[in-house]
PDB file of C-alpha atoms and ligand atoms in Angstrom:
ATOM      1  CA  UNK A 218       9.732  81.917  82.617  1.00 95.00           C
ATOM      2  CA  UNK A 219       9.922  84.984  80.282  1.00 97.00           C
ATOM      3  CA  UNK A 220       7.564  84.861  77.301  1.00 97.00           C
ATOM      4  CA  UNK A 221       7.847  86.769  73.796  1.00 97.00           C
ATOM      5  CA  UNK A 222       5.817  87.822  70.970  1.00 98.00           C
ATOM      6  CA  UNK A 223       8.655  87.292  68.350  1.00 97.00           C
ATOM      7  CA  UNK A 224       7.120  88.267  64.607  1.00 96.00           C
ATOM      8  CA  UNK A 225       3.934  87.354  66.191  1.00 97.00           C
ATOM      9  CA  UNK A 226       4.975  83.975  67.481  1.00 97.00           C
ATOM     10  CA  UNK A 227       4.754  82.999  70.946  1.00 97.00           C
ATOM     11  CA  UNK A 228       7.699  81.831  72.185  1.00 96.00           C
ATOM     12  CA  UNK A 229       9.971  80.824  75.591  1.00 96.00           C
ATOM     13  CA  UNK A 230      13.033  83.259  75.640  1.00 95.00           C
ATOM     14  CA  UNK A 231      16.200  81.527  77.611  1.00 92.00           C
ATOM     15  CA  UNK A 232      19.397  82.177  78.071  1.00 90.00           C
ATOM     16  CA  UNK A 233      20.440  81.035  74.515  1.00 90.00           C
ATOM     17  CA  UNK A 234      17.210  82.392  72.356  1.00 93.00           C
ATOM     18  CA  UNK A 235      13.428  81.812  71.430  1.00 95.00           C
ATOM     19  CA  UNK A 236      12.509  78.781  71.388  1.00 95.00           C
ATOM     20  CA  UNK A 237       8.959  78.662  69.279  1.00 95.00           C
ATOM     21  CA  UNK A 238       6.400  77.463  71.744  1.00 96.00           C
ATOM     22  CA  UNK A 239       4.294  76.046  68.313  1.00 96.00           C
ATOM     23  CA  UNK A 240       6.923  74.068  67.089  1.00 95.00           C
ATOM     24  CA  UNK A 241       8.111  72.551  70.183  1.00 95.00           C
ATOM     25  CA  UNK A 242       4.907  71.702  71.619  1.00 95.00           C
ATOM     26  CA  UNK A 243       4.009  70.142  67.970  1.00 94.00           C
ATOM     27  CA  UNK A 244       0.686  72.375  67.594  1.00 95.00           C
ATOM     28  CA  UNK A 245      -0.540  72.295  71.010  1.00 96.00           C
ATOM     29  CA  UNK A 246       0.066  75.652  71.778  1.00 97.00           C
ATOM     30  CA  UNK A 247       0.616  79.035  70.182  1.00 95.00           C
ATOM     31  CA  UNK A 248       2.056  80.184  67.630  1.00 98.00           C
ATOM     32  CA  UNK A 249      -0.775  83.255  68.606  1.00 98.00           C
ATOM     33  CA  UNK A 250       0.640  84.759  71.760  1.00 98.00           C
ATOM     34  CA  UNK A 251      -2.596  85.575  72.949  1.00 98.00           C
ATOM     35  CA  UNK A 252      -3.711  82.087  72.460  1.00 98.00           C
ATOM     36  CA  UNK A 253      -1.434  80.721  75.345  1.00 98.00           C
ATOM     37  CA  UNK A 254      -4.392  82.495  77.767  1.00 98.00           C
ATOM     38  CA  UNK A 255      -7.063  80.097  76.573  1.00 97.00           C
ATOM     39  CA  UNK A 256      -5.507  77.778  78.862  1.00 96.00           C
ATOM     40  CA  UNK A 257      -2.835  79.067  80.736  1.00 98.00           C
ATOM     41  CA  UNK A 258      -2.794  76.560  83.355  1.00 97.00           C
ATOM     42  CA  UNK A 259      -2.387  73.809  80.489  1.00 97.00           C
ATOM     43  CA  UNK A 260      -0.149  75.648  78.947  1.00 97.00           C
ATOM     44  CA  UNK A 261       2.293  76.478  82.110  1.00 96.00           C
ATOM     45  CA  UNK A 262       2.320  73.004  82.990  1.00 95.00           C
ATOM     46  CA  UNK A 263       3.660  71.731  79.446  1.00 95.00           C
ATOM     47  CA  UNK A 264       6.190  74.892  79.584  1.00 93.00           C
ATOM     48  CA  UNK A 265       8.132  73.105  83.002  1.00 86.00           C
ATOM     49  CA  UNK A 266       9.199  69.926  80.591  1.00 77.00           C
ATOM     50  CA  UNK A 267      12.382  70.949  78.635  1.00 63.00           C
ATOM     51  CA  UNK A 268      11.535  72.705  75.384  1.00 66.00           C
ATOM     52  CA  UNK A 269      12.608  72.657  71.664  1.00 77.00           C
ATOM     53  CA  UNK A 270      16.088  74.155  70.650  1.00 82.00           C
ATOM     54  CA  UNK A 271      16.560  77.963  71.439  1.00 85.00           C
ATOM     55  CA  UNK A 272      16.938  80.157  68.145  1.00 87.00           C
ATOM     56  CA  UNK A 273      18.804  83.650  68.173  1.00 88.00           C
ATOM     57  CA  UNK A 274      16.343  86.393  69.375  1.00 90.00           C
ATOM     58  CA  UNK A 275      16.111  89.436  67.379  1.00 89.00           C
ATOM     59  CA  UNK A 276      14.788  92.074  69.594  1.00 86.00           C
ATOM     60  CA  UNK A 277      13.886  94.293  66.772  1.00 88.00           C
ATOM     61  CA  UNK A 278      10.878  91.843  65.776  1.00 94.00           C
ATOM     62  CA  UNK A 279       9.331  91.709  69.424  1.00 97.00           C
ATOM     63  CA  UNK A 280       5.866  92.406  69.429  1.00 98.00           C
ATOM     64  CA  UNK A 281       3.887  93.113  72.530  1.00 98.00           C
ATOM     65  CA  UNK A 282       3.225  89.683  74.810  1.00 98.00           C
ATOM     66  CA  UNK A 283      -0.063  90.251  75.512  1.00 98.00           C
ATOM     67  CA  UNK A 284      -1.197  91.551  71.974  1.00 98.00           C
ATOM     68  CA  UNK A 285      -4.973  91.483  71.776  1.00 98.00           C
ATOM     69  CA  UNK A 286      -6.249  91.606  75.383  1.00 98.00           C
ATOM     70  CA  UNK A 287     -10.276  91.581  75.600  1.00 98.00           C
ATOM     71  CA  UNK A 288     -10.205  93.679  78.298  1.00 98.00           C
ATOM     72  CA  UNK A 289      -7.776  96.666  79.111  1.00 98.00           C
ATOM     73  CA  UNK A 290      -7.720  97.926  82.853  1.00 98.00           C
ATOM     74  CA  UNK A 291      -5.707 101.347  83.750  1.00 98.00           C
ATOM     75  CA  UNK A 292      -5.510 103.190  87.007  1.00 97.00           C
ATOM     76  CA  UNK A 293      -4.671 106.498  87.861  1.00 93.00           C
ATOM     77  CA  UNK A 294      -2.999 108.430  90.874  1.00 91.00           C
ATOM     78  CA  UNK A 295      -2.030 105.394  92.299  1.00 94.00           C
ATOM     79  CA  UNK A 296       1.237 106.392  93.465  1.00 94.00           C
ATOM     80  CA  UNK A 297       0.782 109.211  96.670  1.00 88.00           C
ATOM     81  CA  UNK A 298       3.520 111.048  94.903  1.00 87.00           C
ATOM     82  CA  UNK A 299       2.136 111.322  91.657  1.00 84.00           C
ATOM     83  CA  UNK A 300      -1.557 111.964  92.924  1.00 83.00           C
ATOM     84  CA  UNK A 301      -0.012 114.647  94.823  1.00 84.00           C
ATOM     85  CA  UNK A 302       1.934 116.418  92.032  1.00 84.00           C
ATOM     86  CA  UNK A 303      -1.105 116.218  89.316  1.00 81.00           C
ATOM     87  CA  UNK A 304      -2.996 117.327  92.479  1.00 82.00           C
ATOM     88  CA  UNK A 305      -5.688 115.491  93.430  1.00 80.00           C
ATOM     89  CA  UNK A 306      -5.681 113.660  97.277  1.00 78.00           C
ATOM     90  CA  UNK A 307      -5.836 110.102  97.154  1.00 71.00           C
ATOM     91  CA  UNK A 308      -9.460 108.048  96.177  1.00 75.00           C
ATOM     92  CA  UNK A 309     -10.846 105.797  98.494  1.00 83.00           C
ATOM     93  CA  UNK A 310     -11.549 103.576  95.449  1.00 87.00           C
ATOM     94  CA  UNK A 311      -8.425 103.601  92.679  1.00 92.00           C
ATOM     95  CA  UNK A 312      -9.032 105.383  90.167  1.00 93.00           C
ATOM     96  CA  UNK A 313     -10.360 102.810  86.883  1.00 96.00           C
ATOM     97  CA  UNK A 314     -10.238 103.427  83.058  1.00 97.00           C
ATOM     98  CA  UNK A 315      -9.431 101.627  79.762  1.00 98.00           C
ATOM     99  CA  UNK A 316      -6.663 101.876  77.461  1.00 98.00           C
ATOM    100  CA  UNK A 317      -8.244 100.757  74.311  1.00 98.00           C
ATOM    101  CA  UNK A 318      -6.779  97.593  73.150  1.00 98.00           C
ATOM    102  CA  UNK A 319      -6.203  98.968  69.731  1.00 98.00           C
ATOM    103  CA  UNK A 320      -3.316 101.250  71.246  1.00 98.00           C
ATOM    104  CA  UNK A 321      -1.327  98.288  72.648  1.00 98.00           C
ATOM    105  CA  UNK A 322       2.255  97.853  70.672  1.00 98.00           C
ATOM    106  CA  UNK A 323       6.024  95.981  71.764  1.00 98.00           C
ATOM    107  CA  UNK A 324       9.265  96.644  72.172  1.00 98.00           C
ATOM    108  CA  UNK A 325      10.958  99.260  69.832  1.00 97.00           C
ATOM    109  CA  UNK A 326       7.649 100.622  68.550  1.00 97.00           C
ATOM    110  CA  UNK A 327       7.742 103.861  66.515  1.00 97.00           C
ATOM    111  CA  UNK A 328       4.929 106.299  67.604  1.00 98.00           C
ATOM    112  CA  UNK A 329       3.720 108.715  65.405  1.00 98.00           C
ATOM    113  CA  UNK A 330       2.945 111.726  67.665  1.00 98.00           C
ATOM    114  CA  UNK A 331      -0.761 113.426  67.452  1.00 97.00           C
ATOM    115  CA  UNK A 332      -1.140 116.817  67.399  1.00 96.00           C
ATOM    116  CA  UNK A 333      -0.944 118.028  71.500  1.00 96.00           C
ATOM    117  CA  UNK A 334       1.049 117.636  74.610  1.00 97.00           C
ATOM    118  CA  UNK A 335       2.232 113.751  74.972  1.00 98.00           C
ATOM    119  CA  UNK A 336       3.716 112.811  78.053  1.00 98.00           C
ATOM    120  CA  UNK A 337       5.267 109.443  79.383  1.00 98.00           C
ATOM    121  CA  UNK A 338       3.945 107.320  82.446  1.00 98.00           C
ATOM    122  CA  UNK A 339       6.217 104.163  83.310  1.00 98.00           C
ATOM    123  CA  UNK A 340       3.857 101.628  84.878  1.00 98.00           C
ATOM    124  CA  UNK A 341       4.053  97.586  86.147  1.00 98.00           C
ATOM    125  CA  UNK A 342       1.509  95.909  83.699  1.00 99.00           C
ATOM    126  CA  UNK A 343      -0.413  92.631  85.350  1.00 98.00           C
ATOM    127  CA  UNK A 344      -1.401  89.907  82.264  1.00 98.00           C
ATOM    128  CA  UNK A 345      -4.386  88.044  84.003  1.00 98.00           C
ATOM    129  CA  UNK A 346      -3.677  83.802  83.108  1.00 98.00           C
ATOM    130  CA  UNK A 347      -7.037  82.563  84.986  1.00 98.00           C
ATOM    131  CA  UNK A 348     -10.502  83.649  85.280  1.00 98.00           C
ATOM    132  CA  UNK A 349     -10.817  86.593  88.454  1.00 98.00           C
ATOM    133  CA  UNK A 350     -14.132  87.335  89.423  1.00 98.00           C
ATOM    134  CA  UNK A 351     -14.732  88.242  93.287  1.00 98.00           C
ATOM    135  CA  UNK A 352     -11.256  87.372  94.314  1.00 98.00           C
ATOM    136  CA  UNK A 353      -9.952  88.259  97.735  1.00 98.00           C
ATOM    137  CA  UNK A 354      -6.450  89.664  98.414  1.00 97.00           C
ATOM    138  CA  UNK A 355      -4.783  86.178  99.658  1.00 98.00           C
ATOM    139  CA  UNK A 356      -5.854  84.205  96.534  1.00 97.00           C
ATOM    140  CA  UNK A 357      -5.234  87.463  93.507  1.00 98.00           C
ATOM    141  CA  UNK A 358      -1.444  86.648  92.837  1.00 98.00           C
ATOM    142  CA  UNK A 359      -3.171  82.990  92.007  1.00 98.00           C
ATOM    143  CA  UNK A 360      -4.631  84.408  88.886  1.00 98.00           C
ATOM    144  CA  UNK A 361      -1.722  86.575  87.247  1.00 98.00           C
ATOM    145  CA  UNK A 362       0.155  85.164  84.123  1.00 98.00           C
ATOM    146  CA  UNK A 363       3.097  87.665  84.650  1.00 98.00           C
ATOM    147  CA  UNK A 364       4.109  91.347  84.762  1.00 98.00           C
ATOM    148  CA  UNK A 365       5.539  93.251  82.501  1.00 98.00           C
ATOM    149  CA  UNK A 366       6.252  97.226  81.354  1.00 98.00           C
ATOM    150  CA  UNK A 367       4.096  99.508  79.904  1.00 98.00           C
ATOM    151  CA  UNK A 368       3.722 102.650  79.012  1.00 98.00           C
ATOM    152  CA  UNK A 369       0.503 104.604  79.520  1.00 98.00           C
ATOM    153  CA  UNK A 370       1.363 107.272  77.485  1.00 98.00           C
ATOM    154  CA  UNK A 371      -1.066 110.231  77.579  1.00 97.00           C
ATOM    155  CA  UNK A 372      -1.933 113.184  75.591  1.00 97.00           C
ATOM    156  CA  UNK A 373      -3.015 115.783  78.164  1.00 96.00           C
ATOM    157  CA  UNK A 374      -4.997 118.019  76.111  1.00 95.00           C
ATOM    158  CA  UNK A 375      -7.165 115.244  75.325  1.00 94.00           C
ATOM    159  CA  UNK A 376      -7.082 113.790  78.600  1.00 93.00           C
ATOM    160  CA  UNK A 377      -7.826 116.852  80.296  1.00 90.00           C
ATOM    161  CA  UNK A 378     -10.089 118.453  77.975  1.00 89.00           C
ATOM    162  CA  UNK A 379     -14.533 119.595  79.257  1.00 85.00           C
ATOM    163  CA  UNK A 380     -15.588 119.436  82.129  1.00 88.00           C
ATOM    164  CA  UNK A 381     -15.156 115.555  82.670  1.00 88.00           C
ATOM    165  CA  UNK A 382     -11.908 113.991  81.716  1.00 87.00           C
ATOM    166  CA  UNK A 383     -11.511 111.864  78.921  1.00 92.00           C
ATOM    167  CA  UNK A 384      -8.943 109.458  80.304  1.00 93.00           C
ATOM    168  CA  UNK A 385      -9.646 106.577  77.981  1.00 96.00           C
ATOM    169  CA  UNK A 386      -9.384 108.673  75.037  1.00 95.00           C
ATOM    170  CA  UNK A 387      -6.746 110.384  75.965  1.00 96.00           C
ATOM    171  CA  UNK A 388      -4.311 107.500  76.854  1.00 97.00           C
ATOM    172  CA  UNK A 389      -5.502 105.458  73.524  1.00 98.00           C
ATOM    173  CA  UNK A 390      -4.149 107.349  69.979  1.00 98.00           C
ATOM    174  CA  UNK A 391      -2.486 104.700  68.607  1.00 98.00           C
ATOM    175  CA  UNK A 392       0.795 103.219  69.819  1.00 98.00           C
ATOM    176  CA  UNK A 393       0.034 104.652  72.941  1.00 98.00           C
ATOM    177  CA  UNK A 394       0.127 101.556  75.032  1.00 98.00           C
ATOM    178  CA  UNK A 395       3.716  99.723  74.474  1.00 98.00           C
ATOM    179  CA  UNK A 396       4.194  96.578  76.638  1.00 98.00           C
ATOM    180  CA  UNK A 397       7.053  94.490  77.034  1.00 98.00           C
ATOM    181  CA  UNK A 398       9.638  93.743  75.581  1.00 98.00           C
ATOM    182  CA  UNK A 399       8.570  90.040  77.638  1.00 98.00           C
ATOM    183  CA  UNK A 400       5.930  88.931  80.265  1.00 98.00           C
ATOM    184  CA  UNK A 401       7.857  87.549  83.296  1.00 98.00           C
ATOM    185  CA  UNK A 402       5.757  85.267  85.216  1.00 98.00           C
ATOM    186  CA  UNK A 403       5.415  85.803  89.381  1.00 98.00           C
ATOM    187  CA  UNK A 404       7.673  82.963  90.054  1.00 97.00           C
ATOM    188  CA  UNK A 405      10.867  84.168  88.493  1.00 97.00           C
ATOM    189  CA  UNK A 406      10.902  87.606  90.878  1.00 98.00           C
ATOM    190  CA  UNK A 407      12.609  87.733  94.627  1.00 96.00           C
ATOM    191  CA  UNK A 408       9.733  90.329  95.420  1.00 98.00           C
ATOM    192  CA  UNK A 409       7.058  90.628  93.097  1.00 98.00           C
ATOM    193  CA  UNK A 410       5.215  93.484  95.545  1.00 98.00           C
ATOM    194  CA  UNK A 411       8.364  95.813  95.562  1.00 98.00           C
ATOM    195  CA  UNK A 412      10.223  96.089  92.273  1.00 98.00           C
ATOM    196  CA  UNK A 413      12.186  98.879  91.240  1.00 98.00           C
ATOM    197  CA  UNK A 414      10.487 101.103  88.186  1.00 98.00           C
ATOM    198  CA  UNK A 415      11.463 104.290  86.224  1.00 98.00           C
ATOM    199  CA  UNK A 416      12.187 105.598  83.117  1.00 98.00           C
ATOM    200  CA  UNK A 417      14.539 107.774  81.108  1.00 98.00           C
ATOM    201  CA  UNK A 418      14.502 109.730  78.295  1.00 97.00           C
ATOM    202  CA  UNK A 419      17.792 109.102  76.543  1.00 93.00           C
ATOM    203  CA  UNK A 420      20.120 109.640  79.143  1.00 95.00           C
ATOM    204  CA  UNK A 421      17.974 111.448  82.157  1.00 96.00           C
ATOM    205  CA  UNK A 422      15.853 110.117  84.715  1.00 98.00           C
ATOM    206  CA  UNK A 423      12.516 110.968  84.472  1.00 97.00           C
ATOM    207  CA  UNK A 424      10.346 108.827  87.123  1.00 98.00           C
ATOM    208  CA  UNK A 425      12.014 106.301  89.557  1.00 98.00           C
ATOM    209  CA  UNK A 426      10.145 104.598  92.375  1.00 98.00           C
ATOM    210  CA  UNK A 427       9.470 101.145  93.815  1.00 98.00           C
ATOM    211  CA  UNK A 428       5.882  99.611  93.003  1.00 98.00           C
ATOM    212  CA  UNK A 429       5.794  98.866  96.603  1.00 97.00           C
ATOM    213  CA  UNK A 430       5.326 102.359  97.120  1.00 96.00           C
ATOM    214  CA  UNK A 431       1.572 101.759  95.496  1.00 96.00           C
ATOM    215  CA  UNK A 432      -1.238 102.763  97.365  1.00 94.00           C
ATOM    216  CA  UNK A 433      -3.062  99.927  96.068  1.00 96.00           C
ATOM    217  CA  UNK A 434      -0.826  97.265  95.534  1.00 97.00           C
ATOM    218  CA  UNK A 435      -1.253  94.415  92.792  1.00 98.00           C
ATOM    219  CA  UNK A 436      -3.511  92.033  95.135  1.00 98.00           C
ATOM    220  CA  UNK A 437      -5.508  94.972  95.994  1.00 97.00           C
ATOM    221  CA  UNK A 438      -6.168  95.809  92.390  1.00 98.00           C
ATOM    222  CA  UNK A 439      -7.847  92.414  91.307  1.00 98.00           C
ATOM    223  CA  UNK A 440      -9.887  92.619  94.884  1.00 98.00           C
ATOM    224  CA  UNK A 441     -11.247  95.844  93.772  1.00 97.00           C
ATOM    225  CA  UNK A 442     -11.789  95.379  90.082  1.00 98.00           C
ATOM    226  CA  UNK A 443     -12.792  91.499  90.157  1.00 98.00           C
ATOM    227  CA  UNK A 444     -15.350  92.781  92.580  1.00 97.00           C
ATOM    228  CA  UNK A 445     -16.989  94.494  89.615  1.00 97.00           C
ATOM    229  CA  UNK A 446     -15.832  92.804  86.339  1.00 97.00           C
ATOM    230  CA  UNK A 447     -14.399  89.486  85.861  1.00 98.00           C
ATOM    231  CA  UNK A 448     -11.122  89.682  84.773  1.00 98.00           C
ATOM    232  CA  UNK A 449     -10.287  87.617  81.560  1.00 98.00           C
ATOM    233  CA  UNK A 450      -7.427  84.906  80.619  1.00 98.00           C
ATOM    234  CA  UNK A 451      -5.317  87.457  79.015  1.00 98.00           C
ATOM    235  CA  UNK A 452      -6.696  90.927  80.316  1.00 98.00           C
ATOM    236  CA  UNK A 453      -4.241  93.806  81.153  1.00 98.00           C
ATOM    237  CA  UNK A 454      -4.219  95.857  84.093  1.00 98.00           C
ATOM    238  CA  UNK A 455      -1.887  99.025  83.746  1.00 98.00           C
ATOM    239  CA  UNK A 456      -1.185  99.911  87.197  1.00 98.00           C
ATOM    240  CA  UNK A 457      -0.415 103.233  88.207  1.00 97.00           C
ATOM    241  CA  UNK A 458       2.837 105.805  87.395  1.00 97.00           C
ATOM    242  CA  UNK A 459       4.797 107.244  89.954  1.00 97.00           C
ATOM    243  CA  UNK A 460       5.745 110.927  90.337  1.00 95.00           C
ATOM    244  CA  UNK A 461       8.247 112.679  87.376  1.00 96.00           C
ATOM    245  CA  UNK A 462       5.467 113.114  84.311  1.00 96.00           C
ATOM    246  CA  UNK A 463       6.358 115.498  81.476  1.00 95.00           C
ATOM    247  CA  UNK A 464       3.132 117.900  82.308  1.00 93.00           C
ATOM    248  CA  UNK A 465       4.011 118.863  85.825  1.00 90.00           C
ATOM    249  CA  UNK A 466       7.774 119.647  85.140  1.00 92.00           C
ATOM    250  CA  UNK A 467       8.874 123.376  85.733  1.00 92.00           C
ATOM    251  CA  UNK A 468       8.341 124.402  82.918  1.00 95.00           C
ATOM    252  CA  UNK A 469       6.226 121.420  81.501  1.00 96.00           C
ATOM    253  CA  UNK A 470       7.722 119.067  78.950  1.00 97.00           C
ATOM    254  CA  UNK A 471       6.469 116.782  76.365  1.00 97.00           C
ATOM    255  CA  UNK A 472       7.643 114.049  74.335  1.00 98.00           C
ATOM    256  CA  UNK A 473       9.017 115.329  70.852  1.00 97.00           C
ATOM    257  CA  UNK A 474      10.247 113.531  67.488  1.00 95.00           C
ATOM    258  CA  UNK A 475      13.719 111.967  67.819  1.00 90.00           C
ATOM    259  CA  UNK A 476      12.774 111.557  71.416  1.00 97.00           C
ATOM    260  CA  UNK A 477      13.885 107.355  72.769  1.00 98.00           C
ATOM    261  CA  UNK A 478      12.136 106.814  75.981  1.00 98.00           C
ATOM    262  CA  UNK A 479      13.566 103.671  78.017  1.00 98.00           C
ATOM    263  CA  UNK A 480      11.155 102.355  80.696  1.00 98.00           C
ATOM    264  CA  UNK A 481      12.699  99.984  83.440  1.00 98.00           C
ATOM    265  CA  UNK A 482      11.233  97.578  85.884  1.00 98.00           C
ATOM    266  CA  UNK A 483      13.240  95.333  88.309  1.00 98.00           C
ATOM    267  CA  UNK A 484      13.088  91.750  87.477  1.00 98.00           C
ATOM    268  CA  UNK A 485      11.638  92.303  83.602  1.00 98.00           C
ATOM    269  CA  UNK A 486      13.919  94.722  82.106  1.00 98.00           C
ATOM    270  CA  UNK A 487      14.114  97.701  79.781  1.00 98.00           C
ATOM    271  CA  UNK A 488      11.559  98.503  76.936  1.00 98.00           C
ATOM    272  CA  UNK A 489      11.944 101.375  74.254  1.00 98.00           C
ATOM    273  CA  UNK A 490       9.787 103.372  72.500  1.00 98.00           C
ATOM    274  CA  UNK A 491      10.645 106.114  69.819  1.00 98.00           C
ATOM    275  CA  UNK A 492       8.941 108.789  68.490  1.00 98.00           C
ATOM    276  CA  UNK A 493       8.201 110.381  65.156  1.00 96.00           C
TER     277      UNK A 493
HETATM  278 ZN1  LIG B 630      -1.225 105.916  83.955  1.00 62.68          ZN
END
């Protein structure tokens, strides 16, 4: 199943449209996206029945899926390539901050670039549907709603700035976490532990990879994390960008006005953000 934000509507995209979760499950669920977490298991089970009529999907007015998470996990260098190019050796433990949920947008979002050196960072993006605290690897897929894209897009100077990082603020102006355009949930992919991600700027290839190629792959992730937080219905876990960043190009390069930056993932499908 592939759910949509549409105008701030939760909805079931098909093959012929949206069809508006609210109205066909009379009131029982949605029309708040975020709303289908407070009980996703309820809410799954309803979604297998056949739904109300599709309606043409505009995707101009999709928002992001997962639009007010509680909690916003990110992790860095979790791709061997990438730690090695930004140059730091792999962690024993991956490498945990937070997107602040205020920077989360959707599909087609206009960013207004700060001031500094933004760069792009394709990652998979888990949407937790049940309660995860102290899960083990075998049972983690168990509590994901779906995956979908993201964007953790950075602004180095920021990021990189004293003499401790500032990750979280870095990776949080606003806009600076677009999602979607859809969550896909686990189900609907052939291999949901190696999926083919990357993204382009307009026509060239700046990252391509396989999330397989994680060194700590999505079941992994909720081990580690749950084993500290609980993970909320409706939390975000952004989770990792392979090699090809902006800021350790010969010479480096940044995103700029005018700039349209496509971000693929196997299975969920293309989601673009432009600048200004
Ligand atoms: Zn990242």
């Amino acid at each position: 199943m592939k759910l949509g934000n549409l105008a701030g509507r939760a909805v079931i995209i098909t093959d012929d449209g949206a069809v508006d979760i609210a109205t066909a499950s009379n009131g029982r669920f949605g029309p708040d996206p975020q709303s289908l977490f407070d009980d996703w298991a309820a809410f799954t089970q309803w979604a297998t029945r056949p739904a109300g009529t599709a309606a043409s999907l505009d995707p101009q007015l999709l928002g992001a899926p997962v639009p007010a998470p509680r909690q916003v996990f990110a992790i860095g260098l979790n791709y061997a390539e990438h730690a090695a190019e930004a140059g730091y050796p792999p962690d024993e433990m991956p490498v945990t901050f937070t997107k602040f949920p205020s920077s989360i947008v959707g599909q087609d979002h206009v960013v207004v670039l700060p001031e500094g050196h933004v760069d792009w960072e394709v990652e998979l993006v888990v949407a937790i549907g049940r309660r995860a605290y102290e899960v083990t690897r075998e049972n983690a897929w168990d509590h994901v709603a779906g995956l979908t894209i993201g964007q953790d897009l950075s602004e180095r100077i920021t990021q990189l700035r004293g003499s401790s990082p500032q990750f979280s603020l870095g990776k949080s102006f606003p806009g600076f976490g677009p999602t979607g355009p859809w969550l896909v949930t686990p189900d609907e992919f052939v291999d949901r532990d190696d999926l083919a991600i990357g993204c382009r700027l307009g026509d060239e290839q700046m990252q391509s990879s396989r999330t397989s190629m994680m060194l700590y792959d999505v079941p992994e992730l909720l081990a580690r994390l749950s084993a500290v937080c609980p993970l909320l219905p409706g939390d975000l876990i952004f989770s990792g960008t392979p090699a090809g960043i902006g800021n350790r190009r010969t010479p480096p390069r940044f995103l700029g006005a005018d700039d349209i930056l496509y971000s693929e993932i196997e299975g969920i499908g293309t989601l673009t953000t432009r600048f200004r």
